[in-house]
Coordinates of C-alpha atoms in Angstrom, one line a residue:
M1 CA -17.7 61.8 0.4
N2 CA -15.4 59.0 -0.9
S3 CA -13.7 59.6 -4.1
Y4 CA -14.0 57.4 -7.1
R5 CA -10.6 56.0 -6.5
E6 CA -11.3 55.2 -2.9
N7 CA -14.5 53.4 -3.9
V8 CA -12.6 51.4 -6.5
Q9 CA -10.0 50.4 -3.9
S10 CA -12.6 49.5 -1.4
A11 CA -14.5 47.4 -4.0
A12 CA -11.2 45.7 -5.1
G13 CA -10.2 45.0 -1.5
N14 CA -13.6 43.5 -0.6
T15 CA -13.7 41.4 -3.8
L16 CA -10.2 40.0 -3.3
A17 CA -10.9 39.4 0.4
G18 CA -14.0 37.5 -0.5
L19 CA -12.2 35.5 -3.2
Y20 CA -9.3 34.7 -0.8
A21 CA -11.7 33.5 1.8
Q22 CA -13.6 31.4 -0.7
Q23 CA -10.3 30.1 -2.1
Q24 CA -9.1 29.1 1.3
Q25 CA -12.4 27.3 2.0
L26 CA -12.3 25.4 -1.2
Q27 CA -8.7 24.4 -0.6
S28 CA -9.8 23.0 2.7
Q29 CA -12.6 21.1 1.0
N30 CA -10.3 19.9 -1.7
C31 CA -7.8 18.6 0.9
S32 CA -10.6 16.9 2.8
A33 CA -11.8 15.3 -0.5
Q34 CA -8.3 14.0 -1.2
Y35 CA -8.2 12.3 2.2
S36 CA -11.7 10.9 1.8
L37 CA -10.7 9.4 -1.6
Y38 CA -7.5 8.0 -0.3
Y39 CA -9.2 6.3 2.6
A40 CA -12.1 5.1 0.4
Q41 CA -9.6 3.6 -2.1
G42 CA -7.8 2.0 0.9
A43 CA -11.1 0.5 2.1
Q44 CA -11.8 -0.9 -1.3
L45 CA -8.3 -2.4 -1.7
N46 CA -8.6 -4.0 1.7
A47 CA -12.1 -5.3 0.9
Y48 CA -10.8 -6.7 -2.4
E49 CA -7.8 -8.4 -0.8
G50 CA -9.9 -9.8 2.0
L51 CA -12.5 -11.1 -0.5
T52 CA -9.7 -12.7 -2.6
E53 CA -8.3 -14.4 0.5
V54 CA -11.7 -15.7 1.5
K55 CA -12.3 -17.0 -2.0
Q56 CA -9.0 -18.9 -1.9
Q57 CA -10.0 -20.4 1.4
L58 CA -13.4 -21.2 -0.1
L59 CA -11.8 -23.0 -3.0
A60 CA -9.6 -25.0 -0.7
S61 CA -12.6 -25.8 1.5
R62 CA -14.6 -26.9 -1.6
L63 CA -11.8 -29.2 -2.7
I64 CA -11.6 -30.7 0.8
S65 CA -15.4 -31.2 0.8
E66 CA -15.3 -32.9 -2.6
Q67 CA -12.5 -35.1 -1.3
G68 CA -14.5 -35.8 1.8
V69 CA -17.4 -37.0 -0.4
E70 CA -15.1 -39.4 -2.3
C71 CA -13.7 -40.7 1.0
D72 CA -17.1 -41.1 2.4
N73 CA -18.1 -43.2 -0.6
L74 CA -15.0 -45.3 -0.1
A75 CA -15.7 -45.7 3.6
T76 CA -19.3 -46.8 2.9
N77 CA -18.0 -49.4 0.4
L78 CA -15.4 -50.5 2.9
D79 CA -17.9 -50.8 5.7
A80 CA -20.2 -52.9 3.5
S81 CA -17.3 -55.0 2.3
A82 CA -16.2 -55.6 5.9
K83 CA -19.7 -56.8 6.9
L84 CA -19.7 -59.2 3.9
V85 CA -16.3 -60.4 4.9
Q86 CA -17.6 -61.0 8.4
Q87 CA -20.5 -63.1 7.1
A88 CA -18.3 -64.9 4.6
T89 CA -15.7 -65.6 7.2
A90 CA -18.2 -67.2 9.6
T91 CA -19.5 -69.5 6.8
T92 CA -15.9 -70.2 5.7
V93 CA -14.9 -71.2 9.3
T94 CA -17.8 -73.6 9.6
N95 CA -17.4 -75.1 6.2
S96 CA -13.6 -75.4 6.7
A97 CA -14.1 -77.3 10.0
A98 CA -16.7 -79.6 8.4
T99 CA -14.5 -80.2 5.4
A100 CA -11.4 -80.9 7.5
A101 CA -13.4 -83.4 9.6
G102 CA -14.7 -85.2 6.4
I103 CA -11.3 -85.3 4.9
Q104 CA -9.8 -86.6 8.1
A105 CA -12.4 -89.5 8.2
A106 CA -11.6 -90.3 4.6
A107 CA -7.9 -90.3 5.3
K108 CA -8.5 -92.8 8.1
A109 CA -10.5 -95.0 5.9
I110 CA -7.8 -94.9 3.2
S111 CA -5.2 -95.7 5.9
T112 CA -7.2 -98.7 7.0
L113 CA -7.6 -99.8 3.4
A114 CA -3.9 -99.4 2.8
A115 CA -3.1 -101.6 5.9
E116 CA -5.4 -104.3 4.6
L117 CA -3.9 -104.2 1.1
G118 CA -0.5 -104.4 2.7
S119 CA -1.6 -107.6 4.5
A120 CA -3.0 -109.0 1.3
L121 CA 0.3 -108.2 -0.5
N122 CA 2.2 -110.1 2.1
I123 CA -0.1 -113.1 1.7
A124 CA 0.1 -112.9 -2.1
A125 CA 3.9 -112.7 -2.0
A126 CA 4.0 -115.8 0.1
A127 CA 1.5 -117.9 -1.8
C128 CA 1.3 -116.4 -5.3
Y129 CA 4.6 -114.8 -5.9
G130 CA 5.2 -114.2 -9.6
T131 CA 1.6 -114.7 -10.6
D132 CA -0.9 -112.3 -11.9
I133 CA -2.5 -112.1 -8.5
Y134 CA 0.7 -111.0 -7.0
R135 CA 1.3 -108.4 -9.6
K136 CA -2.2 -107.0 -9.4
T137 CA -2.0 -106.9 -5.6
L138 CA 1.4 -105.2 -5.8
E139 CA -0.1 -102.6 -8.2
A140 CA -3.1 -102.0 -6.0
N141 CA -0.9 -101.6 -3.0
S142 CA 1.2 -99.0 -4.8
F143 CA -2.0 -97.0 -5.7
I144 CA -3.4 -97.1 -2.2
R145 CA -0.1 -95.9 -0.7
T146 CA 0.0 -93.0 -3.1
T147 CA -3.6 -92.3 -2.3
A148 CA -2.8 -92.5 1.5
N149 CA 0.0 -90.0 1.0
H150 CA -2.3 -87.6 -0.9
A151 CA -5.0 -88.0 1.7
E152 CA -2.5 -87.1 4.4
Y153 CA -1.4 -84.0 2.5
I154 CA -5.1 -83.0 1.9
T155 CA -5.8 -83.5 5.5
R156 CA -3.0 -81.1 6.4
L157 CA -4.3 -78.5 3.9
A158 CA -7.8 -78.8 5.3
M159 CA -6.6 -78.4 8.8
D160 CA -4.4 -75.3 7.8
A161 CA -7.4 -73.8 5.9
A162 CA -9.6 -74.3 9.0
A163 CA -7.0 -72.7 11.2
A164 CA -6.4 -69.8 8.8
S165 CA -10.2 -69.2 8.5
S166 CA -10.5 -69.0 12.2
E167 CA -7.7 -66.5 12.4
V168 CA -9.5 -63.9 10.2
I169 CA -10.6 -61.1 12.6
A170 CA -13.6 -59.9 10.5
T171 CA -15.3 -58.4 13.6
D172 CA -12.4 -56.1 14.3
L173 CA -12.4 -55.1 10.7
V174 CA -16.1 -54.1 10.9
N175 CA -15.5 -52.2 14.0
Q176 CA -12.5 -50.3 12.6
S177 CA -14.3 -49.4 9.4
A178 CA -17.2 -48.1 11.4
L179 CA -14.9 -46.0 13.5
A180 CA -13.2 -44.7 10.4
R181 CA -16.4 -43.8 8.7
A182 CA -17.7 -42.0 11.8
A183 CA -14.5 -40.0 12.1
L184 CA -14.7 -39.2 8.4
K185 CA -18.3 -38.1 8.9
T186 CA -17.1 -35.7 11.6
V187 CA -14.4 -34.3 9.4
Q188 CA -16.8 -34.0 6.5
G189 CA -19.3 -32.2 8.7
A190 CA -16.6 -29.7 9.8
A191 CA -15.5 -29.1 6.2
N192 CA -19.1 -28.6 5.1
A193 CA -19.7 -26.2 8.0
Q194 CA -16.5 -24.3 7.1
F195 CA -17.6 -24.2 3.4
T196 CA -21.0 -22.8 4.4
A197 CA -19.3 -20.2 6.7
L198 CA -16.8 -19.2 4.0
S199 CA -19.6 -19.0 1.4
Q200 CA -21.4 -16.6 3.7
Q201 CA -18.2 -14.6 4.1
V202 CA -17.8 -14.4 0.4
V203 CA -21.3 -13.0 0.0
A204 CA -20.6 -10.5 2.8
G205 CA -17.2 -9.7 1.3
Q206 CA -18.8 -9.0 -2.1
T207 CA -21.4 -6.7 -0.4
T208 CA -18.6 -4.9 1.4
L209 CA -16.6 -4.6 -1.8
A210 CA -19.6 -3.2 -3.6
T211 CA -20.3 -0.7 -0.8
A212 CA -16.6 0.3 -0.8
S213 CA -16.6 0.7 -4.5
N214 CA -19.6 2.9 -4.5
A215 CA -18.1 5.0 -1.7
E216 CA -14.8 5.3 -3.7
K217 CA -16.7 6.5 -6.8
L218 CA -18.6 9.0 -4.7
A219 CA -15.3 10.2 -3.3
E220 CA -13.9 10.5 -6.8
G221 CA -16.8 12.6 -7.8
A222 CA -16.5 14.9 -4.8
L223 CA -12.8 15.4 -5.5
E224 CA -13.5 16.2 -9.2
D225 CA -16.1 18.7 -8.1
T226 CA -13.8 20.4 -5.7
G227 CA -11.0 20.3 -8.3
R228 CA -13.2 22.1 -10.8
E229 CA -14.2 24.6 -8.2
M230 CA -10.6 25.1 -7.2
R231 CA -9.6 25.8 -10.8
A232 CA -12.5 28.2 -11.2
I233 CA -11.7 30.1 -8.0
N234 CA -7.9 30.2 -8.8
S235 CA -8.7 31.7 -12.2
A236 CA -11.0 34.2 -10.6
V237 CA -8.4 35.2 -8.1
E238 CA -5.8 35.6 -10.8
D239 CA -8.1 37.7 -13.0
C240 CA -9.2 39.9 -10.1
N241 CA -5.7 40.3 -8.9
R242 CA -4.5 41.2 -12.4
A243 CA -7.3 43.7 -13.0
L244 CA -7.8 45.2 -9.5
N245 CA -4.6 44.7 -7.5
F246 CA -1.6 45.5 -9.8
N247 CA -1.2 41.7 -10.5
L248 CA 0.7 41.6 -7.2
I249 CA 2.4 38.2 -6.7
A250 CA 4.7 37.1 -3.9
S251 CA 6.7 33.9 -4.3
V252 CA 9.7 32.1 -2.9
T253 CA 12.9 32.5 -5.0
G254 CA 14.3 29.5 -6.8
T255 CA 17.2 29.3 -4.4
F256 CA 14.8 29.4 -1.4
D257 CA 16.7 32.3 0.1
G258 CA 14.2 35.2 -0.3
I259 CA 10.8 36.4 -1.4
A260 CA 10.3 37.7 -4.9
V261 CA 7.5 40.3 -5.4
S262 CA 6.3 41.3 -8.9
L263 CA 3.6 43.7 -10.0
D264 CA 2.1 45.6 -12.8
P265 CA 2.6 49.4 -12.6
Y266 CA -0.2 51.8 -11.8
Q267 CA -2.0 53.1 -14.9
Q268 CA -3.3 56.6 -14.7
P269 CA -7.0 56.7 -15.5
F270 CA -8.7 58.8 -18.2
T271 CA -5.5 59.7 -20.0
T272 CA -7.4 59.2 -23.3
W273 CA -11.0 59.3 -24.2
P274 CA -12.9 56.9 -26.3
E275 CA -13.7 58.2 -29.8
G276 CA -17.2 59.5 -29.9
A277 CA -17.5 59.8 -26.1
G278 CA -18.5 63.5 -26.5
I279 CA -15.8 64.7 -24.1
H280 CA -13.9 67.7 -25.2
L281 CA -11.4 69.3 -22.8
A282 CA -10.7 73.0 -23.1
S283 CA -7.4 73.7 -24.8
D284 CA -6.0 75.3 -21.6
I285 CA -6.8 72.2 -19.4
T286 CA -4.0 69.7 -18.9
I287 CA -4.2 66.7 -16.6
P288 CA -1.0 66.5 -14.5
A289 CA 1.0 63.3 -14.7
A290 CA 0.6 61.0 -11.8
N291 CA 4.2 59.9 -11.9
P292 CA 3.5 57.0 -9.6
E293 CA 6.3 55.6 -7.4
H294 CA 5.8 52.0 -6.4
Y295 CA 7.0 50.6 -3.0
V296 CA 6.7 47.1 -1.8
F297 CA 6.4 46.2 1.9
I298 CA 6.2 42.9 3.7
A299 CA 3.8 42.1 6.6
K300 CA 3.2 38.9 8.6
A301 CA 0.2 37.0 7.2
E302 CA -1.3 36.9 10.6
N303 CA -1.4 40.7 10.7
A304 CA -2.7 41.1 7.1
G305 CA -6.1 42.2 8.3
S306 CA -4.7 45.2 10.1
V307 CA -2.8 46.6 7.2
K308 CA -4.6 50.0 6.6
L309 CA -3.8 53.0 4.4
E310 CA -3.4 55.3 7.4
Q311 CA -0.9 53.0 9.1
I312 CA 1.1 52.5 5.9
E313 CA 1.2 56.3 5.2
A314 CA 2.4 57.1 8.7
L315 CA 5.0 54.3 8.5
F316 CA 6.1 55.5 5.1
N317 CA 6.6 59.1 6.3
T318 CA 8.8 58.0 9.2
E319 CA 10.6 54.8 8.1
Q320 CA 10.5 54.8 4.3
T321 CA 13.9 53.3 3.7
K322 CA 13.6 50.7 6.4
Y323 CA 10.3 49.0 5.4
F324 CA 9.6 50.1 1.9
H325 CA 11.4 48.9 -1.2
P326 CA 11.1 50.7 -4.5
V327 CA 10.2 48.8 -7.6
T328 CA 10.9 50.3 -11.0
A329 CA 10.7 49.5 -14.7
D330 CA 14.5 49.0 -14.7
D331 CA 14.0 46.0 -12.4
G332 CA 11.3 44.6 -14.6
W333 CA 8.7 45.6 -11.9
Q334 CA 10.1 43.0 -9.5
V335 CA 12.1 43.0 -6.3
V336 CA 13.8 40.2 -4.4
L337 CA 13.9 40.5 -0.6
P338 CA 16.4 38.1 1.0
V339 CA 15.8 36.5 4.4
S340 CA 17.9 37.3 7.4
A341 CA 19.9 34.1 7.1
S342 CA 21.5 35.5 3.9
G343 CA 22.9 38.5 5.8
S344 CA 20.2 41.0 4.7
A345 CA 18.5 43.6 6.9
V346 CA 15.1 43.4 5.3
A347 CA 12.3 43.7 7.8
D348 CA 8.6 43.5 7.8
I349 CA 6.4 46.4 8.9
D350 CA 6.6 45.1 12.5
G351 CA 10.3 45.7 12.5
D352 CA 11.2 42.0 12.5
L353 CA 13.8 40.7 10.1
L354 CA 12.4 38.3 7.4
A355 CA 13.0 34.7 8.5
A356 CA 12.4 31.3 7.1
G357 CA 9.3 29.4 8.3
V358 CA 7.2 32.5 8.7
S359 CA 4.2 33.2 6.5
Y360 CA 4.2 36.7 4.9
V361 CA 2.1 38.8 2.6
A362 CA 3.3 41.6 0.3
G363 CA 1.7 44.9 -0.4
V364 CA 2.2 47.8 -2.8
Y365 CA 2.1 51.5 -1.7
V366 CA 1.9 53.8 -4.7
V367 CA 2.9 57.5 -4.2
L368 CA 1.3 59.9 -6.6
S369 CA 2.6 63.3 -7.6
L370 CA 1.3 66.3 -5.6
P371 CA 0.0 68.2 -8.7
Y372 CA -2.0 65.1 -9.7
Q373 CA -3.4 64.8 -6.2
K374 CA -4.4 68.4 -6.2
Y375 CA -6.1 68.0 -9.6
I376 CA -8.2 65.1 -8.5
N377 CA -8.7 66.7 -5.1
S378 CA -7.6 63.6 -3.2
F379 CA -4.3 63.7 -1.2
N380 CA -4.3 60.0 -0.3
N381 CA -1.9 57.7 -2.0
I382 CA -2.9 54.2 -3.2
L383 CA -2.6 51.0 -1.1
S384 CA -3.1 47.7 -2.8
S385 CA -4.7 44.7 -1.2
V386 CA -2.2 42.3 0.2
S387 CA -1.0 39.3 -1.8
L388 CA -1.7 35.7 -1.1
P389 CA 0.4 34.4 1.8
V390 CA 3.8 32.9 1.1
T391 CA 6.1 30.9 3.4
L392 CA 9.8 30.6 2.8
Q393 CA 10.6 26.9 3.1
A394 CA 13.6 25.0 1.7
P395 CA 13.1 21.4 0.7
L396 CA 14.8 18.7 2.7
G397 CA 17.2 16.1 1.2
Q398 CA 15.5 13.9 -1.3
A399 CA 16.3 10.1 -1.4
K400 CA 18.0 8.7 -4.5
G401 CA 18.2 5.2 -5.9
I402 CA 15.4 3.7 -3.7
A403 CA 15.2 -0.1 -4.1
F404 CA 14.7 -3.3 -2.1
S405 CA 17.7 -5.3 -1.0
P406 CA 18.4 -8.6 -2.7
D407 CA 16.8 -10.6 0.1
K408 CA 13.7 -8.2 0.2
K409 CA 14.3 -7.7 3.9
S410 CA 15.1 -4.0 3.7
V411 CA 14.8 -0.8 1.7
L412 CA 18.1 0.9 0.6
F413 CA 18.7 4.4 -0.8
T414 CA 21.3 7.1 -0.8
L415 CA 21.2 10.8 0.3
P416 CA 23.3 13.4 -1.5
P417 CA 25.2 15.9 0.7
L418 CA 22.7 17.7 2.9
S419 CA 22.4 21.4 3.7
E420 CA 20.7 20.5 7.0
D421 CA 22.1 18.3 9.8
I422 CA 20.8 14.7 9.3
T423 CA 19.7 14.6 12.9
Q424 CA 17.2 17.4 12.1
Q425 CA 15.5 15.2 9.5
E426 CA 13.6 11.9 9.5
F427 CA 13.3 9.6 6.5
R428 CA 10.1 7.6 6.5
V429 CA 10.0 4.5 4.3
M430 CA 6.5 3.3 3.2
L431 CA 5.4 0.4 1.0
L432 CA 2.6 1.3 -1.4
H433 CA 0.3 -1.2 -2.9
S434 CA 1.2 -1.3 -6.6
G435 CA -1.4 -1.8 -9.3
Q436 CA -5.1 -1.8 -9.0
P437 CA -7.7 -4.5 -8.1
L438 CA -9.6 -6.2 -10.9
T439 CA -12.3 -3.6 -10.4
G440 CA -9.8 -1.0 -11.6
G441 CA -10.6 2.6 -12.5
F442 CA -9.0 4.3 -9.5
M443 CA -8.4 8.0 -9.8
T444 CA -4.7 8.8 -9.2
S445 CA -2.8 12.0 -8.6
E446 CA -1.3 13.5 -11.7
D447 CA 1.7 15.0 -9.8
T448 CA 2.4 11.6 -8.2
D449 CA 2.1 9.8 -11.6
A450 CA 4.7 12.2 -13.0
Q451 CA 7.1 11.7 -10.1
S452 CA 6.8 7.9 -9.9
G453 CA 7.2 7.3 -13.6
D454 CA 6.8 3.8 -14.9
A455 CA 6.2 2.5 -11.3
A456 CA 3.0 4.5 -10.9
I457 CA 0.9 3.5 -8.0
G458 CA -2.7 2.5 -8.5
F459 CA -4.4 4.9 -6.0
Y460 CA -4.6 8.5 -5.0
F461 CA -1.4 9.5 -3.1
N462 CA 0.6 12.6 -2.7
K463 CA 3.0 14.3 -0.3
A464 CA 0.2 15.8 1.8
I465 CA -1.3 12.3 2.3
A466 CA 2.1 10.8 3.0
E467 CA 2.6 13.2 5.8
Q468 CA -0.6 11.9 7.5
V469 CA 0.4 8.2 7.3
P470 CA 0.4 6.9 11.0
G471 CA 3.7 5.9 12.5
A472 CA 2.8 2.2 12.6
N473 CA 2.6 2.1 8.8
Y474 CA 6.2 3.2 8.0
R475 CA 9.7 2.5 9.1
V476 CA 12.4 5.1 9.8
A477 CA 15.6 4.7 7.8
H478 CA 19.0 5.1 9.5
C479 CA 22.5 5.8 8.1
S480 CA 24.4 2.6 7.4
S481 CA 27.5 4.1 5.9
T482 CA 29.0 7.3 4.5
Q483 CA 31.2 8.2 1.6
L484 CA 33.0 11.5 0.9
V485 CA 32.1 12.8 -2.6
A486 CA 32.4 16.1 -4.4
G487 CA 30.2 18.5 -2.5
G488 CA 30.1 16.8 0.9
L489 CA 29.2 13.6 2.6
E490 CA 27.0 11.0 0.8
R491 CA 25.0 8.7 3.1
S492 CA 23.8 5.2 2.5
M493 CA 20.5 4.7 4.2
K494 CA 18.7 1.5 5.2
A495 CA 15.2 0.7 6.6
V496 CA 14.6 -2.9 7.8
I497 CA 11.3 -4.5 6.8
P498 CA 10.0 -6.6 9.8
D499 CA 7.8 -9.6 9.4
D500 CA 4.8 -7.7 10.7
M501 CA 5.4 -4.8 8.2
T502 CA 2.2 -3.1 6.9
D503 CA 1.5 -1.0 3.9
N504 CA 0.6 2.6 4.0
F505 CA -3.1 1.7 4.7
G506 CA -2.1 -0.4 7.7
A507 CA -2.8 -3.8 6.1
L508 CA -0.3 -6.7 6.4
L509 CA 1.7 -7.4 3.3
V510 CA -0.1 -9.8 1.0
P511 CA 1.7 -12.7 -0.7
G512 CA 2.0 -12.3 -4.4
I513 CA 1.3 -8.5 -4.4
E514 CA 3.9 -6.0 -5.6
Y515 CA 4.8 -3.1 -3.4
L516 CA 6.6 0.2 -4.4
P517 CA 9.0 1.7 -1.8
V518 CA 8.7 5.5 -1.2
V519 CA 10.7 7.7 1.1
L520 CA 9.2 10.8 2.8
A521 CA 11.7 13.3 4.3
V522 CA 10.3 15.4 7.1
P523 CA 11.8 17.6 9.9
S524 CA 12.6 15.4 12.9
A525 CA 11.0 15.9 16.3
I526 CA 14.1 17.7 17.6
N527 CA 14.2 20.2 14.8
I528 CA 13.6 23.6 16.5
N529 CA 12.9 25.3 13.1
A530 CA 10.7 22.7 11.4
N531 CA 8.6 25.4 9.6
A532 CA 11.6 26.5 7.7
W533 CA 11.8 23.2 5.8
S534 CA 9.4 21.5 3.4
S535 CA 8.9 17.8 3.1
T536 CA 10.1 15.8 0.0
L537 CA 8.6 12.6 -1.4
A538 CA 10.7 10.2 -3.5
F539 CA 9.6 7.1 -5.3
G540 CA 11.4 3.8 -6.0
A541 CA 12.0 2.9 -9.6
K542 CA 10.5 -0.6 -9.4
A543 CA 7.7 -2.4 -7.5
E544 CA 8.5 -5.9 -6.3
T545 CA 6.8 -8.9 -4.6
L546 CA 8.1 -9.2 -1.1
I547 CA 6.2 -12.3 0.0
P548 CA 6.0 -15.0 -2.8
L549 CA 2.9 -17.1 -3.2
A550 CA 3.1 -20.6 -1.5
G551 CA 4.5 -23.1 -4.0
S552 CA 5.8 -20.5 -6.4
R553 CA 9.3 -20.6 -7.8
E554 CA 10.4 -17.8 -5.5
D555 CA 9.1 -19.5 -2.4
A556 CA 12.5 -20.7 -1.2
P557 CA 14.6 -19.5 1.7
V558 CA 17.1 -16.9 0.8
V559 CA 20.5 -17.1 2.5
A560 CA 21.9 -13.6 2.6
K561 CA 25.6 -13.2 3.0
A562 CA 26.6 -10.7 5.7
A563 CA 28.4 -7.8 4.1
A564 CA 31.1 -6.0 6.1
A565 CA 30.4 -2.3 6.6
A566 CA 32.5 -0.1 4.4
P567 CA 34.7 2.3 6.4
S568 CA 33.9 6.0 6.1
A569 CA 36.2 8.0 3.9
S570 CA 35.9 10.9 6.2
G571 CA 35.8 9.1 9.5
D572 CA 32.4 10.5 10.2
N573 CA 30.6 7.2 10.1
N574 CA 29.3 7.3 13.7
E575 CA 26.0 9.0 13.1
H576 CA 23.2 7.9 15.3
P577 CA 19.7 7.0 14.0
T578 CA 17.2 9.7 14.2
E579 CA 14.7 7.3 15.7
S580 CA 15.1 3.8 17.2

């Protein structure tokens, strides 16, 4: 028959195991919900930007169509005017020719009359010189000569008018206006067709945006649901661990060089009785003190399921000092177990030295005094359930002073002295869409908002998501120069922004949109101990517009002066890029 204590331990172990499994499942669901929300927000942003671009094209097409209508009206008027000119020109040519002929006949008659008056003047001069007849004849001759000169001038004008009228090419004008109107009709038809197509695209884009917005809100709801469930299961795990498992907690030390294990001591049951319980021990009955001794051991997380009381008891009896570490009140019920890199000889129960990058669980083995075991008639000691897994990982170097270069063609930042070789690390530079679309209301990550400060991004983004961004959507930064500072070598890093650069979602950069640079540090492909390091995510201080809108004040070529590379203070300025 199992003892009460064994039943309690079994129930506690089963309860914790079930909670751990449920916690792991909810963590997976929460992670999946985060990715779903991230991609849903990306789809909505792309749909919004696409719709905005199509609307701009539609506006331009509408203006072209309106201009086309005005031009068509002008072309219609021009065609009608050309036809009127053609008709008027034909009439003018006919009338001009007739007028010229009439004027020419009149001029001939005037010339004949002038000749006859000239003869009469000669006769009068010979026969009647000095008389009134002579004077009247002389005056008439003067008038007719003036009239003859005027007639000659008018004849010339009439002939010039007739010639000019015949030179008007009204037929060509009509043909040209007809061709121009036909060409304009073709252009107007194409513009109208484009306007219709763009109108349909706007309708489709609005439908796509509405669908994406609905999907984004559903993803937000799913993440909020899993978040509440995660908080509930975490609280349940903490309460159960505190009540049933000595409040056993394993964590990485602040200096990332060991595992800290803390616990609450074993409390001997039934040391006092509730008042009025009706329990009265005989005066000669004394419950022996349990005098518990607490020992912490470490096991690989992958072997946590095989940790049994019989195995631990046998191992304790043979290798107590090697695998078990006492925890006392003097230590505050906490023990720190350093990893092998720090020169310790701490080993897990498999005999392997603790190492960075390996997932471990901690357990507590409680040894009770023999008199107490005899009293309760159970000679088994107490084995806790294992703790939640913990992996010793040190953070990689974090970028500082992230900003765009003056010409907006690269991202610059610095790295403080690194504990790890720079060739073992990769620094991925991403450009995040800053702000939210006019639809607004995007859920964001509280942790990311706290890290990014005033330059908070407008969508859900965190380090786990950054690690999943495809290689086509980021650029790898390389060391451009080094400087010897207190503590080691400070590096200046640079990532070039190509013309076909995309944001983190894979969309091409949009004119007029501000982007925030971020740098993710991850172990490089040649790092043989990548699990020993954790990624770091750093945010730029300011989002900026990389591509100005056409016609804006910033839409001007920028001539960047070539800066000479500063020589390294240490001479170690020949580092090779981690990725080309």
